[in-house]
PDB file of C-alpha atoms and ligand atoms in Angstrom:
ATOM      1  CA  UNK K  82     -45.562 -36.764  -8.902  1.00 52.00           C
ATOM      2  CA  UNK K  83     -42.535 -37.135  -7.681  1.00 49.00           C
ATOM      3  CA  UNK K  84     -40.923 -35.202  -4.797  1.00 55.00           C
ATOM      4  CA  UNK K  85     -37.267 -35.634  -2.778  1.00 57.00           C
ATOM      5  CA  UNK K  86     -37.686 -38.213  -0.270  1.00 61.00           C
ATOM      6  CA  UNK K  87     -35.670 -36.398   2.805  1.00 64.00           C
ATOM      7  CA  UNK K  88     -34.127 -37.818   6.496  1.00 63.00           C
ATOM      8  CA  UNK K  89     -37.326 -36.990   7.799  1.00 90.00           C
ATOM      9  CA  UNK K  90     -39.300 -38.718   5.106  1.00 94.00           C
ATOM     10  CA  UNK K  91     -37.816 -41.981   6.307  1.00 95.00           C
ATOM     11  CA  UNK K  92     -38.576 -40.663  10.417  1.00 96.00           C
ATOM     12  CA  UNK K  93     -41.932 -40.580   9.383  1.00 97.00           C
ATOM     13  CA  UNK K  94     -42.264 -44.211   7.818  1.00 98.00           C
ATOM     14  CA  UNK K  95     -40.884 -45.714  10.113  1.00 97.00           C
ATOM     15  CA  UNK K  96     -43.384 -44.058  12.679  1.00 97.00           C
ATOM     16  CA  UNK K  97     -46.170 -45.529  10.313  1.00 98.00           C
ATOM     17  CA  UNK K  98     -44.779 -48.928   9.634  1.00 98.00           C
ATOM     18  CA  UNK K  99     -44.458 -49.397  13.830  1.00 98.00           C
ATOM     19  CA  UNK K 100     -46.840 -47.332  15.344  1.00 98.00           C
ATOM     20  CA  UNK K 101     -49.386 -46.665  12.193  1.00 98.00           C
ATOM     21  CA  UNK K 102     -48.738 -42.694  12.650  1.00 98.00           C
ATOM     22  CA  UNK K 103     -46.213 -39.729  12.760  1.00 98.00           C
ATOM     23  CA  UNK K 104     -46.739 -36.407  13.885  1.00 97.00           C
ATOM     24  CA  UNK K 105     -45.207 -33.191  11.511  1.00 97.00           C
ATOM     25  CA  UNK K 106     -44.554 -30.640  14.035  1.00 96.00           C
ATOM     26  CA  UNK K 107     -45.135 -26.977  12.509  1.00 95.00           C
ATOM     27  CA  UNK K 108     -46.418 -28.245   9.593  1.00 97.00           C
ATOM     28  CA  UNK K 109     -48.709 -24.570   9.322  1.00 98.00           C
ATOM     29  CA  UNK K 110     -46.174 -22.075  10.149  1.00 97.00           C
ATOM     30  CA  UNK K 111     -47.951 -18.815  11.849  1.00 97.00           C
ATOM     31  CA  UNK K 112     -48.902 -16.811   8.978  1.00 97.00           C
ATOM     32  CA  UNK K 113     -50.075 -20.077   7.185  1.00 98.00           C
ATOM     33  CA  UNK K 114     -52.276 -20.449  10.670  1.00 98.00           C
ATOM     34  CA  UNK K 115     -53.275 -17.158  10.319  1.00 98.00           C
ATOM     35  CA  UNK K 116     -54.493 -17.293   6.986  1.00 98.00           C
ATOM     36  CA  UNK K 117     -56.464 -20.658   7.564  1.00 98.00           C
ATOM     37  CA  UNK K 118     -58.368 -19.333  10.659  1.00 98.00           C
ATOM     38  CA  UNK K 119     -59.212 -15.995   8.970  1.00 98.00           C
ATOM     39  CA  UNK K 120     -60.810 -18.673   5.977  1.00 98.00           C
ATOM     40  CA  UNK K 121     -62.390 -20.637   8.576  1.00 98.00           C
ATOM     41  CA  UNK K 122     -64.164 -17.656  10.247  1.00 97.00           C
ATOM     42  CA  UNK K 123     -65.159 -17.069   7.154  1.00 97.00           C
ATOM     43  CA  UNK K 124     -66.593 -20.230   5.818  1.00 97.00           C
ATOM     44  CA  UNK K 125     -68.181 -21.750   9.207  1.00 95.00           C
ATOM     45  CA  UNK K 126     -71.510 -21.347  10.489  1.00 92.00           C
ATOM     46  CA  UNK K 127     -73.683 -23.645   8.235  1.00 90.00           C
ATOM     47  CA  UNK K 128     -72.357 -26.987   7.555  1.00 88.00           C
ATOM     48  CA  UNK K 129     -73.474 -28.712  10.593  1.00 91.00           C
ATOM     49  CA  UNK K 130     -72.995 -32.683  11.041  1.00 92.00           C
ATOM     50  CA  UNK K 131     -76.052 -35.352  10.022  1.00 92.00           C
ATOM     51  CA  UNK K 132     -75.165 -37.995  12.078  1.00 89.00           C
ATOM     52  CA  UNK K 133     -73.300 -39.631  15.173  1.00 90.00           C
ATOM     53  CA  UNK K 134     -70.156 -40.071  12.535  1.00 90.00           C
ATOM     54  CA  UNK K 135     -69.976 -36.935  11.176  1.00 92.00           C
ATOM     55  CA  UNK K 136     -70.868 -35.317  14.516  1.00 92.00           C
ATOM     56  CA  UNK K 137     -74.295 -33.328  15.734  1.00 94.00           C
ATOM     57  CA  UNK K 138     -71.962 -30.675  17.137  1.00 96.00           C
ATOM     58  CA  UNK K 139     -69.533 -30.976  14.533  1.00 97.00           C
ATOM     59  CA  UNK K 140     -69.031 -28.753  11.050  1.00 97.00           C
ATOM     60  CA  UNK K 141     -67.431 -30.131   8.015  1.00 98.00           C
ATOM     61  CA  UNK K 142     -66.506 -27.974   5.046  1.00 98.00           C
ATOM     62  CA  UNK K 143     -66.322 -30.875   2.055  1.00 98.00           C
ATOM     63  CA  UNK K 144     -64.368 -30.471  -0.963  1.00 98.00           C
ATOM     64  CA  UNK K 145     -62.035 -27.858   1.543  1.00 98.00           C
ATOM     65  CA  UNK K 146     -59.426 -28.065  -2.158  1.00 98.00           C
ATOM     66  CA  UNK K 147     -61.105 -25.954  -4.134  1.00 98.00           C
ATOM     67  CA  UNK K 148     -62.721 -23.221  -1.798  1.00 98.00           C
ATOM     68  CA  UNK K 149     -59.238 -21.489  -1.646  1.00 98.00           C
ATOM     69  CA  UNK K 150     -55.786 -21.322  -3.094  1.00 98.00           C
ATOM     70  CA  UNK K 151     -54.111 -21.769   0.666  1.00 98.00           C
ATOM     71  CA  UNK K 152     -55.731 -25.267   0.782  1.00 98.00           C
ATOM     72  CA  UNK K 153     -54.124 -26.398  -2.455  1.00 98.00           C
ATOM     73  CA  UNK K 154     -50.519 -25.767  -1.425  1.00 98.00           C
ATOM     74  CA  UNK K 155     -51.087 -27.498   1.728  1.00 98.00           C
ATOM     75  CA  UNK K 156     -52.885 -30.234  -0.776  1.00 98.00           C
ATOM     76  CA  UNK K 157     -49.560 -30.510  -2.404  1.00 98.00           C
ATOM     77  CA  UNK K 158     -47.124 -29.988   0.250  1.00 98.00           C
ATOM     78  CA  UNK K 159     -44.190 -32.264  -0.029  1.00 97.00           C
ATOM     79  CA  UNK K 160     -43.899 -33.629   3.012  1.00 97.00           C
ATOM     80  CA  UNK K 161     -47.080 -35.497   2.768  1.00 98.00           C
ATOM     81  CA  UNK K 162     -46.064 -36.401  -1.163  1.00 98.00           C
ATOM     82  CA  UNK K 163     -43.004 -37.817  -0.232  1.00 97.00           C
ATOM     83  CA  UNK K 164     -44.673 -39.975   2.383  1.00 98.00           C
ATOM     84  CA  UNK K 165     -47.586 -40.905  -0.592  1.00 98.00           C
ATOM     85  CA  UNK K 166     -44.406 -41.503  -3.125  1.00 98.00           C
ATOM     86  CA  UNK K 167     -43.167 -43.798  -0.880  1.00 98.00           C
ATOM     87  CA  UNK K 168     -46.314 -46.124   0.212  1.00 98.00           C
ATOM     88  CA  UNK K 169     -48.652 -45.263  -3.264  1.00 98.00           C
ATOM     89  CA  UNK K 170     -48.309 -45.900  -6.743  1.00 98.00           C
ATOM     90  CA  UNK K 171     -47.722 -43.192  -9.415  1.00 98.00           C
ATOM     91  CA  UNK K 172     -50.642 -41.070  -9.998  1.00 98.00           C
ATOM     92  CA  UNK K 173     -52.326 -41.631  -5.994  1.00 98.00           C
ATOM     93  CA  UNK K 174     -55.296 -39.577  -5.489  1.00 98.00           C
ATOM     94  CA  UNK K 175     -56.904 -37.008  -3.063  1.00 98.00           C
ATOM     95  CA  UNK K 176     -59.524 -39.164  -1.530  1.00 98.00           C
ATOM     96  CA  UNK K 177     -61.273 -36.531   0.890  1.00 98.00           C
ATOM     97  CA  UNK K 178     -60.529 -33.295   1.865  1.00 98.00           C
ATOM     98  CA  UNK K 179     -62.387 -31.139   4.373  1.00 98.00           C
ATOM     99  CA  UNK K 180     -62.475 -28.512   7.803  1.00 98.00           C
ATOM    100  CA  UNK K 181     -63.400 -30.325  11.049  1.00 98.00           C
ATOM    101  CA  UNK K 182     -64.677 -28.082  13.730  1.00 98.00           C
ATOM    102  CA  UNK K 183     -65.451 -29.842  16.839  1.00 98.00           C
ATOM    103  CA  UNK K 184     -67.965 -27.764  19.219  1.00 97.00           C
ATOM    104  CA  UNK K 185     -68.757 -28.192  22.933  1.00 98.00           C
ATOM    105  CA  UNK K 186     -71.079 -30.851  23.409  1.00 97.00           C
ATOM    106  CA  UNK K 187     -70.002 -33.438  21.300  1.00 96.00           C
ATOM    107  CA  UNK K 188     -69.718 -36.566  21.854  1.00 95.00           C
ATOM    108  CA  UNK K 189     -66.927 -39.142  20.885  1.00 94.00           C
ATOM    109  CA  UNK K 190     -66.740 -40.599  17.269  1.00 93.00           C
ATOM    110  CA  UNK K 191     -67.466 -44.036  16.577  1.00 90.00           C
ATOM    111  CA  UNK K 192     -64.342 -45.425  16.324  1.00 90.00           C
ATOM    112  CA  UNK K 193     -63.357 -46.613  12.288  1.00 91.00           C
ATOM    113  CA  UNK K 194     -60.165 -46.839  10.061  1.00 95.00           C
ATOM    114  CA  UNK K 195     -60.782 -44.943   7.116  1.00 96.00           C
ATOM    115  CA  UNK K 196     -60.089 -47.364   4.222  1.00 95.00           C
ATOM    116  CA  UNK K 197     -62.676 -49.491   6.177  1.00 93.00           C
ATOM    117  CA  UNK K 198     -64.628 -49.760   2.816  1.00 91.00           C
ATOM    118  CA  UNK K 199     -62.385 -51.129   0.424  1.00 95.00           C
ATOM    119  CA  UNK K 200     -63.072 -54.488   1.049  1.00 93.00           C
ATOM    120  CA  UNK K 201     -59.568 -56.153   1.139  1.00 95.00           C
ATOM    121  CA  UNK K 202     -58.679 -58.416   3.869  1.00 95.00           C
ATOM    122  CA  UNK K 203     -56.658 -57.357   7.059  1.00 95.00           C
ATOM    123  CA  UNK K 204     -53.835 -57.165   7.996  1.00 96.00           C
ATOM    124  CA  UNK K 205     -53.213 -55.536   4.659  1.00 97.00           C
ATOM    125  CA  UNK K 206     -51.102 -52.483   3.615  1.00 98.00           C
ATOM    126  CA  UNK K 207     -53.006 -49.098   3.847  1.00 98.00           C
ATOM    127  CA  UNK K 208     -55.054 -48.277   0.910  1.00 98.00           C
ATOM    128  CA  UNK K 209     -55.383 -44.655   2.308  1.00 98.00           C
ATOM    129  CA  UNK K 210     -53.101 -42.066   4.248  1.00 98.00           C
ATOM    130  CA  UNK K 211     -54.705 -39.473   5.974  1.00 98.00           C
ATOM    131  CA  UNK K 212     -53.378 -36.547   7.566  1.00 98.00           C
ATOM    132  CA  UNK K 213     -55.272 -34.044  10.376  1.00 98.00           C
ATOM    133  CA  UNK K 214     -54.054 -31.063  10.794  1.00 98.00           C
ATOM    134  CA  UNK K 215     -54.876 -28.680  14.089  1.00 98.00           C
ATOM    135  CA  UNK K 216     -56.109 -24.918  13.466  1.00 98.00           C
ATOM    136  CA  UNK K 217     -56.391 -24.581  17.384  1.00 98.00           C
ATOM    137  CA  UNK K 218     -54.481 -26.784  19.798  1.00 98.00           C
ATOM    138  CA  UNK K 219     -55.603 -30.257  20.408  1.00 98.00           C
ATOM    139  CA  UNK K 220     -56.182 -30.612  24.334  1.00 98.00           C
ATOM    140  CA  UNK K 221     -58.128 -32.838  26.007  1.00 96.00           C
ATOM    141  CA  UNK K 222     -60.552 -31.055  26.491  1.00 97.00           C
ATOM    142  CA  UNK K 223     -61.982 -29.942  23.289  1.00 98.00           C
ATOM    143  CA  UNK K 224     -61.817 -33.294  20.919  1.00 97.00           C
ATOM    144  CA  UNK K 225     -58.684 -33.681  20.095  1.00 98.00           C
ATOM    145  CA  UNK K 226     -58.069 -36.969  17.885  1.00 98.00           C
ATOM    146  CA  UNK K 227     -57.667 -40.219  20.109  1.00 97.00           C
ATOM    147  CA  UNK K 228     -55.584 -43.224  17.445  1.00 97.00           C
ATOM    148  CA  UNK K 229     -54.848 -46.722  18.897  1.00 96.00           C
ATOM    149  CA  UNK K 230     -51.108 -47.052  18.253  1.00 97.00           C
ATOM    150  CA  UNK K 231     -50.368 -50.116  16.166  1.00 97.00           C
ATOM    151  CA  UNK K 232     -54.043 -51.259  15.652  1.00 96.00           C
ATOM    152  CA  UNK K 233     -53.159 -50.481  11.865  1.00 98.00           C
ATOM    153  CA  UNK K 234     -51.828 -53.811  12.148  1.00 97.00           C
ATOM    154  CA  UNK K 235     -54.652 -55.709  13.372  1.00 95.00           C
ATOM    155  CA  UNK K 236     -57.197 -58.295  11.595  1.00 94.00           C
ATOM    156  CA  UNK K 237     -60.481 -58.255  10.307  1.00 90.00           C
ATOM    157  CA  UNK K 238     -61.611 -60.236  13.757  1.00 86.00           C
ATOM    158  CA  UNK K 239     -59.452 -57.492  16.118  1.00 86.00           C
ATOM    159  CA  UNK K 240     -61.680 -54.728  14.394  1.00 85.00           C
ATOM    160  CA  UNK K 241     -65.040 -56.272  14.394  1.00 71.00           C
ATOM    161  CA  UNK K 242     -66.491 -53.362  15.923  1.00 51.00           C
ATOM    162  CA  UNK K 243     -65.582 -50.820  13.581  1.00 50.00           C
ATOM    163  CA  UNK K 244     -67.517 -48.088  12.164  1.00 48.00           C
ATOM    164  CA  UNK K 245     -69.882 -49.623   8.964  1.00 45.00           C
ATOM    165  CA  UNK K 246     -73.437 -48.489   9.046  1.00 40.00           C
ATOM    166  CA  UNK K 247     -72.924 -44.865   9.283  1.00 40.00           C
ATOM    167  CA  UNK K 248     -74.288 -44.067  12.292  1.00 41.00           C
ATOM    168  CA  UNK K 249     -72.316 -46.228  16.038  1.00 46.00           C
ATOM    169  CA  UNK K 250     -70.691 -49.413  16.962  1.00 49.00           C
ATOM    170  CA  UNK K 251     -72.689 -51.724  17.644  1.00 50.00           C
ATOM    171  CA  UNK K 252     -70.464 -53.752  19.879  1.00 58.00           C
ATOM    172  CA  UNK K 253     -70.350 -51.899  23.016  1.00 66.00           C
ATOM    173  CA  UNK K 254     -67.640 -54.301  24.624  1.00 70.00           C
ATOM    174  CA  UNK K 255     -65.280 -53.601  21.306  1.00 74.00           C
ATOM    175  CA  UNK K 256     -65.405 -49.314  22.658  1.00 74.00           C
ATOM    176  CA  UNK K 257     -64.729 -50.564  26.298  1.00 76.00           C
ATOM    177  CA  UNK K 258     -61.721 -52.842  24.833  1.00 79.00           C
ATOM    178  CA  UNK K 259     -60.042 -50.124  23.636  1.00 85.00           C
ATOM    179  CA  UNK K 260     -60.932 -47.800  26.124  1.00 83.00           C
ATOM    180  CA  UNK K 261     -57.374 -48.566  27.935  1.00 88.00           C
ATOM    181  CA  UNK K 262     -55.086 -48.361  24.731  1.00 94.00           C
ATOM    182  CA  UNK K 263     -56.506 -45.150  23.156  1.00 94.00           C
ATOM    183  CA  UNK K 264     -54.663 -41.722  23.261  1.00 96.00           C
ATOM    184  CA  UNK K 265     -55.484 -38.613  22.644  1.00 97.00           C
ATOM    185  CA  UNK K 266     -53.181 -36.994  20.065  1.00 98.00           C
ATOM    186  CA  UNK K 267     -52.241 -33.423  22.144  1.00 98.00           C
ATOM    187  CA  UNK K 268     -50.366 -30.727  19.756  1.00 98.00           C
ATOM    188  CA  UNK K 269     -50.336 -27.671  19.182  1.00 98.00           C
ATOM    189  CA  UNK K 270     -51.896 -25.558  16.221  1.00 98.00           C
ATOM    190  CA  UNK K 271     -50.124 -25.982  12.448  1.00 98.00           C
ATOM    191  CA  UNK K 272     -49.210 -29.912  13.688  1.00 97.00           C
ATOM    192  CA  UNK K 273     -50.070 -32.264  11.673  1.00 98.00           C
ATOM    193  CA  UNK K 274     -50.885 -36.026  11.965  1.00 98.00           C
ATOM    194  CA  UNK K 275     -50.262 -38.323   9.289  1.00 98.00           C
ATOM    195  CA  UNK K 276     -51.867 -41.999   9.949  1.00 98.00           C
ATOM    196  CA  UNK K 277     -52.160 -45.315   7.838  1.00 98.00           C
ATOM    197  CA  UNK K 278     -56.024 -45.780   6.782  1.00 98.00           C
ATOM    198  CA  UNK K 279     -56.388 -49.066   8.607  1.00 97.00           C
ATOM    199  CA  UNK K 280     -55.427 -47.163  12.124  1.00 97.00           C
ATOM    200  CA  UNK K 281     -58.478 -46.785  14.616  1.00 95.00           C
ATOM    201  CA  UNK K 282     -59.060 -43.327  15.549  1.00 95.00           C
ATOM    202  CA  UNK K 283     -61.486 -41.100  16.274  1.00 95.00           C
ATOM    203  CA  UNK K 284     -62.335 -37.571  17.173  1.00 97.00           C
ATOM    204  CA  UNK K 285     -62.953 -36.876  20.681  1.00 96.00           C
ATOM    205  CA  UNK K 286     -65.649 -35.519  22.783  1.00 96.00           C
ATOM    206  CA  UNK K 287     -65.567 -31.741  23.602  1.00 98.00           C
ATOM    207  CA  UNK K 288     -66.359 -31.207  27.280  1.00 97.00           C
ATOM    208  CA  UNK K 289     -64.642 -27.880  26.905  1.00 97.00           C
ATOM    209  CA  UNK K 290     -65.953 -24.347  26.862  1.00 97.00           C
ATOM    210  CA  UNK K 291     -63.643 -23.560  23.002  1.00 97.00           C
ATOM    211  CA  UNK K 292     -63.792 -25.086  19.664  1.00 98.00           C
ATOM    212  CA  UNK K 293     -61.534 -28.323  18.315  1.00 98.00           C
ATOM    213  CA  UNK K 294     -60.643 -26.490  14.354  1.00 98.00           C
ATOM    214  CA  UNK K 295     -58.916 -28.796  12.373  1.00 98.00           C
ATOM    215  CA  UNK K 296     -58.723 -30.492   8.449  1.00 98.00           C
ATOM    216  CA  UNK K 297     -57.957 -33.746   7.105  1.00 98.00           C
ATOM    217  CA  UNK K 298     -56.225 -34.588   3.801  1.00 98.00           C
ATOM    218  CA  UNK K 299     -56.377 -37.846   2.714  1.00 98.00           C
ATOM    219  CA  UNK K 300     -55.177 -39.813  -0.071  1.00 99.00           C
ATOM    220  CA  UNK K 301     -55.326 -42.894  -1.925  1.00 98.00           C
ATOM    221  CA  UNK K 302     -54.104 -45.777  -3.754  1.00 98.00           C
ATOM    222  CA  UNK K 303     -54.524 -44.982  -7.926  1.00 98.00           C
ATOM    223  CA  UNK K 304     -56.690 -48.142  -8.527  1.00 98.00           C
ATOM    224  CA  UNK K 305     -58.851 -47.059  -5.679  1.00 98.00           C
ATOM    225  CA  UNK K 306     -62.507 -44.913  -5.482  1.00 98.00           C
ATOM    226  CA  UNK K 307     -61.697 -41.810  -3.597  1.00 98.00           C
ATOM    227  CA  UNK K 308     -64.154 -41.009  -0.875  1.00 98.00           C
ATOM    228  CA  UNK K 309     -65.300 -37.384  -2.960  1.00 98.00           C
ATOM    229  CA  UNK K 310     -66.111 -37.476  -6.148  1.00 98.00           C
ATOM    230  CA  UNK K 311     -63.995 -34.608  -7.249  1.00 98.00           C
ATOM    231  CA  UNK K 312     -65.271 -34.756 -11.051  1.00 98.00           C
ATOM    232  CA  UNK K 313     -68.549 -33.597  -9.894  1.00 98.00           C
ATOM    233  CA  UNK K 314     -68.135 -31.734  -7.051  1.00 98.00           C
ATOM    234  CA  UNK K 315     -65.006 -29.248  -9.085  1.00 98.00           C
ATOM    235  CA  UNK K 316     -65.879 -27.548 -12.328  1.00 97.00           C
ATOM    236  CA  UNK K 317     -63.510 -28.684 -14.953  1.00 96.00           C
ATOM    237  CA  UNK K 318     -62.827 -24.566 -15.294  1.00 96.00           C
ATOM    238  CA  UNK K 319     -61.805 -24.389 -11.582  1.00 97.00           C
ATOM    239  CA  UNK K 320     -59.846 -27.331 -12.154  1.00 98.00           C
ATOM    240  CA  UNK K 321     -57.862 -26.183 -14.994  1.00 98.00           C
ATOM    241  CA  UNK K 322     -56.621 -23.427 -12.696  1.00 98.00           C
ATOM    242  CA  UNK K 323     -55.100 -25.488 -10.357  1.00 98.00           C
ATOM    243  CA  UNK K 324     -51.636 -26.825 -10.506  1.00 98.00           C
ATOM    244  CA  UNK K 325     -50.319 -30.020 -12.397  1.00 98.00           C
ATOM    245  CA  UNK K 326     -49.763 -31.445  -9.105  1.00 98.00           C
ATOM    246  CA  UNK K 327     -53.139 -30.808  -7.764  1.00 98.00           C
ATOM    247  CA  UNK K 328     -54.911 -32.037 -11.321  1.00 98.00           C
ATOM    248  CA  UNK K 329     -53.299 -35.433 -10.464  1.00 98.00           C
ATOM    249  CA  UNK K 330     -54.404 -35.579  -7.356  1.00 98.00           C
ATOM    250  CA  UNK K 331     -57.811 -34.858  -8.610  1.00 98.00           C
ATOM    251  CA  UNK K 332     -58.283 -37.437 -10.895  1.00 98.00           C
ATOM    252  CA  UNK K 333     -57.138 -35.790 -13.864  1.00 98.00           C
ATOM    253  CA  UNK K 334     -54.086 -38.750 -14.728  1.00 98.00           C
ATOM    254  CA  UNK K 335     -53.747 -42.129 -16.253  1.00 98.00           C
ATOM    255  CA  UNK K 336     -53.258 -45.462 -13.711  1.00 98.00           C
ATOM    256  CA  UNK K 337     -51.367 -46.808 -16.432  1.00 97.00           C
ATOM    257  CA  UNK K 338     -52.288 -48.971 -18.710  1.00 97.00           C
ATOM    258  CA  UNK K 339     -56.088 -46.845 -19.000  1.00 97.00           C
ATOM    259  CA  UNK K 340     -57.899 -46.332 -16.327  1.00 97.00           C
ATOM    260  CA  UNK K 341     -59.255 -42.960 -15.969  1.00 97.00           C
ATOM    261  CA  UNK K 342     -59.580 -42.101 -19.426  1.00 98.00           C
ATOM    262  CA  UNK K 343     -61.999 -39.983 -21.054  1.00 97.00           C
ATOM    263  CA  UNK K 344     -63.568 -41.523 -24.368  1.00 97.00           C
ATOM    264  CA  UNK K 345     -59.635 -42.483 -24.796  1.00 96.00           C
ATOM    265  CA  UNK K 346     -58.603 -39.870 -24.443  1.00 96.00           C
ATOM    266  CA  UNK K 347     -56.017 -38.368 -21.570  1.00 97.00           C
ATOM    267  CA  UNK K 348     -58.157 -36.748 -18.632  1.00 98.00           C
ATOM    268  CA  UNK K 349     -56.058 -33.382 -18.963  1.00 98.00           C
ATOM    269  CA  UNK K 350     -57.950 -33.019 -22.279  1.00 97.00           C
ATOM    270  CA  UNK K 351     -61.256 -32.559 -20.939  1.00 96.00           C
ATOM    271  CA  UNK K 352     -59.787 -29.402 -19.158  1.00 97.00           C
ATOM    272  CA  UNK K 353     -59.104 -28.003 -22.117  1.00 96.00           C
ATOM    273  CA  UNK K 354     -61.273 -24.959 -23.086  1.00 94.00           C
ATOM    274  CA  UNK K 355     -63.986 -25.995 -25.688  1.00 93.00           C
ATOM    275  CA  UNK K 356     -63.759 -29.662 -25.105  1.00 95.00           C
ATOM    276  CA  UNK K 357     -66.627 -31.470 -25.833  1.00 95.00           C
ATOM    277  CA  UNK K 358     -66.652 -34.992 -24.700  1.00 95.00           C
ATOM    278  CA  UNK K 359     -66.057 -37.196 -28.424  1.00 95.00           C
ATOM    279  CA  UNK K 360     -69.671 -38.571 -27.427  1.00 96.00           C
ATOM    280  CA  UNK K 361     -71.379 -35.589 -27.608  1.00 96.00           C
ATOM    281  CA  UNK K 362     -69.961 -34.229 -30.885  1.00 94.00           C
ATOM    282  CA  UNK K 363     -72.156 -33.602 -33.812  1.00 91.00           C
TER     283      UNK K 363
HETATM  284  O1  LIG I 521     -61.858 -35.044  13.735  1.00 67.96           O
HETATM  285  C1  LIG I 521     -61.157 -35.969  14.104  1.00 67.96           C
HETATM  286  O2  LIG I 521     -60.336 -35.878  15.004  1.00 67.96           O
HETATM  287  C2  LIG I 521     -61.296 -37.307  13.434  1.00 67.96           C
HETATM  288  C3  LIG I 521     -62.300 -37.288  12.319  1.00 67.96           C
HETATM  289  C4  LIG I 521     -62.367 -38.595  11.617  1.00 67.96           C
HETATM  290  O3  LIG I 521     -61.693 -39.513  11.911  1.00 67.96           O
HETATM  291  C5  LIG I 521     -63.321 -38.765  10.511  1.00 67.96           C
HETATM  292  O4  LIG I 521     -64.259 -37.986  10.372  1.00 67.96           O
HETATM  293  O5  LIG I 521     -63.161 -39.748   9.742  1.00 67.96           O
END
C-alpha cells in the first residue's frame, strides 16, 4: 500500500509525534455524512454494550468494514494510509473497526490506550493508530472523546491505572490524576481524530438529552494480532469483493519473509473461487 505522502501528511505527524493526536477537519464531507447516518439508522437498535468498557448505554456495530461499501472507502481513505505508510510497515492491518453510539446516561469510559495489550514496554512507538470519526457533533454534553495530550509518551509506571481487566480502573487516585489534564475533543460531524495507540482517552459521559454517533478505524503494526479476527468474522466470498487495498488491510498479505501464509501458499489464493485449503484435498 502505498499512497502520496502530502503537506498535510507531515501536519498531522507532527501533531502525533508532540501531542499523540491530530484532528482531520471534514474528513466526511455532507453527502458522505448523509449516507453514514441513513446506514446508522438503519443498523442501530440491537447491539447494546456488555460492560463498563464497552458502555451499558453504548451500541457498537463490530466488523463496521464489511456491512457496507461506504465503510470500505473510508477504510481506505488516504489520508489515514499515508499517516499508516509513514509510522507502519508494509502490509499494516485493520485492527478494529466499528459504530460507537453513545446514549444519555452513560457514564465515562475507563480510561486505556488501545495497544495496551501488546505487551511491549513504554515509552515505546505506537503499535496501533486509531482514528474516531463524529456522525453527530462532539459537545460536551453528549460523550464526546476526552485524550490526555502527550500521555502517548508516558511509562509503564505513569499509566498504572489503565484499563486491563475489562471492566474499571482500579486505581481511583490514577482517574482523579488526570482529571485536570483531560480534554474533551469538541468537533463537528465528518471530523476525524487520528491518535497514537499508547494515548489515554476515553469516551465521555452523556448527560445530554441527544446521541454521541461516531466510528473508529484502527490499524496496526504487520507483525501484530489485530483486535478482530477478520478471517472469521468476513466470508472469504465477501472478501474477494473488496478492493486490493482493503484485502491487505484484512489480512489477506505476506509480512515478508512468511507470515500469514496459507499452507504456503499467498493468502490472496484462498479467495480464489474453488480453493480448497492443500490440507483438505483428497
Ligand atoms: O467512543 C469513544 O469516544 C472512545 C471509545 C474508545 O476509546 C474505545 O472503545 O476503545
Amino acid at each position: 500500500m502505498s499512497t502520496i505522502a502530502t503537506k498535510h501528511t507531515s501536519t498531522h505527524l507532527g501533531e502525533l509525534e508532540r501531542n499523540g493526536y491530530t484532528l482531520i477537519p471534514d474528513f466526511l464531507d455532507a453527502s458522505r455524512l448523509e449516507q453514514v447516518n441513513a446506514l446508522f439508522d438503519a443498523m442501530l437498535g440491537s447491539h447494546q454494550g456488555r460492560n463498563n468498557f464497552e458502555g451499558n448505554r453504548t451500541e457498537r456495530i463490530y466488523t463496521l468494514v464489511a456491512r457496507h461499501r461506504v465503510f470500505q472507502d473510508i477504510v481506505e481513505d488516504s489520508r489515514i494510509l499515508s499517516l499508516c505508510d509513514a509510522l507502519f510497515m508494509p502490509n499494516y492491518l485493520l485492527t478494529a473497526s466499528q459504530a460507537i453510539v453513545i446514549s444519555p446516561g452513560e457514564t465515562p469510559q475507563p480510561w486505556h490506550t488501545d495497544d495496551s495489550f501488546y505487551p511491549i514496554p513504554r515509552p515505546r512507538p505506537m503499535v496501533s493508530l486509531s482514528t474516531i470519526v463524529a456522525v453527530e457533533d462532539f459537545t460536551v454534553d453528549n460523550g464526546a472523546t476526552e485524550v490526555i495530550p502527550g500521555s502517548h509518551l508516558w511509562s509503564d509506571d505513569q499509566i498504572e491505572g489503565n484499563y486491563r481487566s475489562g471492566e474499571s480502573e482500579t486505581d481511583a487516585g490514577f482517574a482523579q490524576r488526570l482529571r485536570g489534564l483531560a480534554q474533551p475533543v469538541l468537533m463537528p460531524a465528518g471530523t476525524c481524530i487520528v491518535f497514537a495507540g499508547t494515548l489515554l482517552h476515553r469516551g465521555g459521559a452523556n448527560i445530554g438529552n441527544g446521541t454521541r454517533r461516531a466510528f473508529s478505524n484502527q490499524y496496526c503494526e504487520p507483525w501484530a494480532r489485530p483486535q478482530e479476527n477478520f478471517y472469521l468474522a468476513i466470508p472469504p466470498a465477501q472478501v474477494a469483493d473488496m478492493s486490493p487495498t482493503v484485502q491487505s488491510l484484512l489480512g489477506y498479505s505476506i509480512h515478508p519473509p512468511f507470515m500469514g501464509q496459507v499452507s504456503a501458499y499467498h493468502p490472496l489464493k484462498a479467495l480464489q473461487p474453488g480453493f480448497v485449503p492443500p490440507a483438505f484435498r483428497r
